[in-house]
Amino acid sequence: MNPCINPDGIEVYIPFKEWKPGLSVFVPALNVSKLKQQIKDAFKDRGWKPLMVECIEGGRLGVRIWRVL
């Protein structure tokens, strides 16, 4: 099950099956509030907790997301 993460209308693939606690991923997005909500929903479905930080990496706006215990 891979939920649709598409904050700006373009689907972003996130390998949830390989995502272990402590690992993080940066997802570039202009609509960071929509991205955060989609991530919250995807994590809630799995019983996981996210830590999200809005930031700029490599000159791109987005969200760094960690899976925490």
Backbone as a ProteinNet text record, in pm:
[ID]
protein_1_A
[PRIMARY]
MNPCINPDGIEVYIPFKEWKPGLSVFVPALNVSKLKQQIKDAFKDRGWKPLMVECIEGGRLGVRIWRVL
[TERTIARY]
84.1	0	88.8	84.9	161.2	64.2	40.4	-57.2	-9	-102	-70.9	-20.2	106.6	166.2	185.6	105.4	110.9	76.2	158.4	123.6	111.2	183.5	178.9	118	47	-17.3	67.5	190.7	279.9	306	279.8	294.5	441	464.9	598.4	599.7	694	704.8	790.4	736.5	810.1	808.6	926.6	933.9	902.5	774.9	734	778.2	779.9	816.4	960.6	1048	1188.4	1219.6	1121.9	1145.2	1149.5	1268.7	1290.5	1291.3	1260	1265.7	1405	1406.9	1532.2	1575.6	1525.1	1559.5	1476.1	1530.1	1456.8	1463.1	1371.7	1367.3	1327.1	1382.3	1342.8	1249.9	1134.2	1038	1022.1	1067.4	1049.1	902.7	853.9	714.4	693.9	608.5	567.9	453.7	362.3	246.7	282.8	364.2	413.5	302.4	200.5	91.7	15.9	-6.5	-73.8	16.2	146	240.2	239.5	244.7	243.8	117.8	4.1	-121.1	-121	-71.4	-66	28.2	139.2	233	170.7	103.9	35.9	-63.7	-141.4	-240.7	-173.3	-66.3	4.4	66.3	122.9	183.5	77.5	-33.7	-142.1	-194.4	-207.8	-255	-163.8	-35.4	62.4	88.6	32.8	58.8	195.1	251.7	382.7	367.7	480.2	484.3	587	548.1	644.8	699.7	818.5	873.5	901.6	842.2	854.3	909.8	1005.5	1064.8	1060.9	994.2	990	1127.3	1188.1	1322.5	1352.6	1469.3	1519.6	1645.7	1647.7	1765	1798.2	1923.3	1965.1	1891.6	1853	1781.4	1633.9	1581.1	1440.1	1364.4	1246.2	1158.9	1093	1079.5	1014.8	1008.9	998	985.5	1079.5	1160.3	1241.8	1156.2	1139.2	1048.8	1127.5	1113.1	1173.6	1062.8	1091.5	1002.6	1059.3	981.6	1026.7	945.4	996.5	926.8	810.1
-117.6	0	124.2	200.8	323.8	437.4	523.9	631.1	731.9	805.9	906.8	1033	1062.2	1184.6	1275	1378.6	1466.3	1610.7	1674.9	1807.3	1914.6	1899.2	1999.1	1943.4	1830.9	1771.9	1668.6	1649	1548.4	1444.1	1318.2	1212.8	1192	1182.9	1159.4	1019.7	936.7	801.1	803.1	749.8	734.6	586	524.4	380.9	349.4	351.2	329.7	193.6	90.4	-43.8	-49.7	34.1	34	137.9	214.6	327.8	280	275	229.8	350.6	330.6	440.5	505.5	637.1	712.2	762.3	698.8	742.7	864.4	944.7	1061.8	1071.6	1152	1178.2	1324	1388.2	1524.4	1516.8	1580.5	1584.4	1730.3	1764.8	1902	1928.2	2046.5	2081.5	2230.4	2290.5	2429	2434.1	2338.8	2332.9	2245.8	2302.9	2223.3	2186.1	2269.1	2234.5	2111.6	2100.8	1982.7	1859.5	1876.6	1766.1	1715.3	1805	1763.9	1686.1	1728.8	1657.7	1519.7	1509.9	1379.4	1284.2	1336.4	1253.2	1210.2	1303.1	1267.5	1155.2	1164.1	1060.7	926.9	929.4	806	741.2	821.8	768.6	715.5	786.6	743.6	606.6	584.4	455.8	340.9	370.9	268.6	262.6	357.5	362.9	421.3	499.9	560.9	705.1	762.6	904	975	1086.4	1162.4	1281.7	1321.9	1450	1523.3	1639.7	1711.9	1851.6	1890.7	2023.4	2084.6	2197.4	2272.3	2336.9	2317.5	2370.4	2386.3	2440.3	2451.9	2367.4	2274.6	2190.1	2193.2	2216.3	2221.8	2330.3	2436.2	2544.9	2518.9	2410.7	2374.9	2374.7	2433.4	2432.3	2295.5	2250.2	2121.1	2088.1	1958.8	1911.6	1792.9	1799.2	1684.7	1607.2	1477.9	1394.1	1277.8	1262.2	1150.2	1057.6	929.8	834.6	815.2	852.1	839.9	732.8	686.9	583.3	640.1
0	0	0	-104.6	-114.3	-142.6	-43.3	-62.5	-165.1	-216.9	-316.1	-245.6	-262.9	-211.1	-333.2	-342.6	-460.3	-423	-341.2	-291.1	-399.3	-508	-615.2	-743.5	-732.8	-849.7	-921.8	-877.3	-935.6	-828.7	-858.9	-759	-723.1	-593.3	-539.2	-479.4	-523.4	-470.7	-344.5	-236.2	-110.6	-76.3	-62.6	-34.1	112.4	148	286.6	338.8	253.7	299.3	351.8	299	339.7	447.1	488.9	580	724.2	780	917.6	1012.4	1140.3	1236.8	1238.8	1241.2	1242.6	1106.3	1000.7	865.7	827.5	735.4	689.9	538.2	485.8	342.5	324.5	222.6	187.6	67.3	79.6	-30.5	-73	-194.5	-240.5	-273.2	-235.2	-262.1	-239.1	-319.8	-297.3	-197.2	-206.8	-117.3	3	94.2	206.4	305.2	318.3	410.7	361.2	231.1	174.9	190.3	166.9	182.5	326.1	423	563.3	597.8	547.9	576.4	513.5	390.3	323.7	397.3	446.8	522.4	655.1	723.9	849.4	826.6	719	688	659.1	579.6	544.1	667.5	756.5	877.7	972.3	984.8	1074.3	1031	900.2	847.9	889.9	912.4	949	1099.3	1175	1317.7	1350	1258.1	1274.6	1321.2	1369.1	1405.9	1318	1253.9	1175.5	1254	1219.6	1260.8	1130.5	1112.3	985.8	1009.8	924.1	931.2	791.5	781.5	656.1	636.8	518.3	498.1	349	322.1	185.5	178	83.9	61.7	-86.2	-116	-256.3	-334.3	-264.8	-330.1	-353.9	-296.9	-316.7	-184	-185.4	-68.5	-56	66.5	88.6	235.7	263.9	401.5	420.3	526.4	569.2	667	642.1	721.3	782.4	913.2	984.6	1034.8	1036.3	1103.5	1242.8	1344.2	1483	1553.1	1667.2	1743.5	1818.1
[MASK]
+++++++++++++++++++++++++++++++++++++++++++++++++++++++++++++++++++++

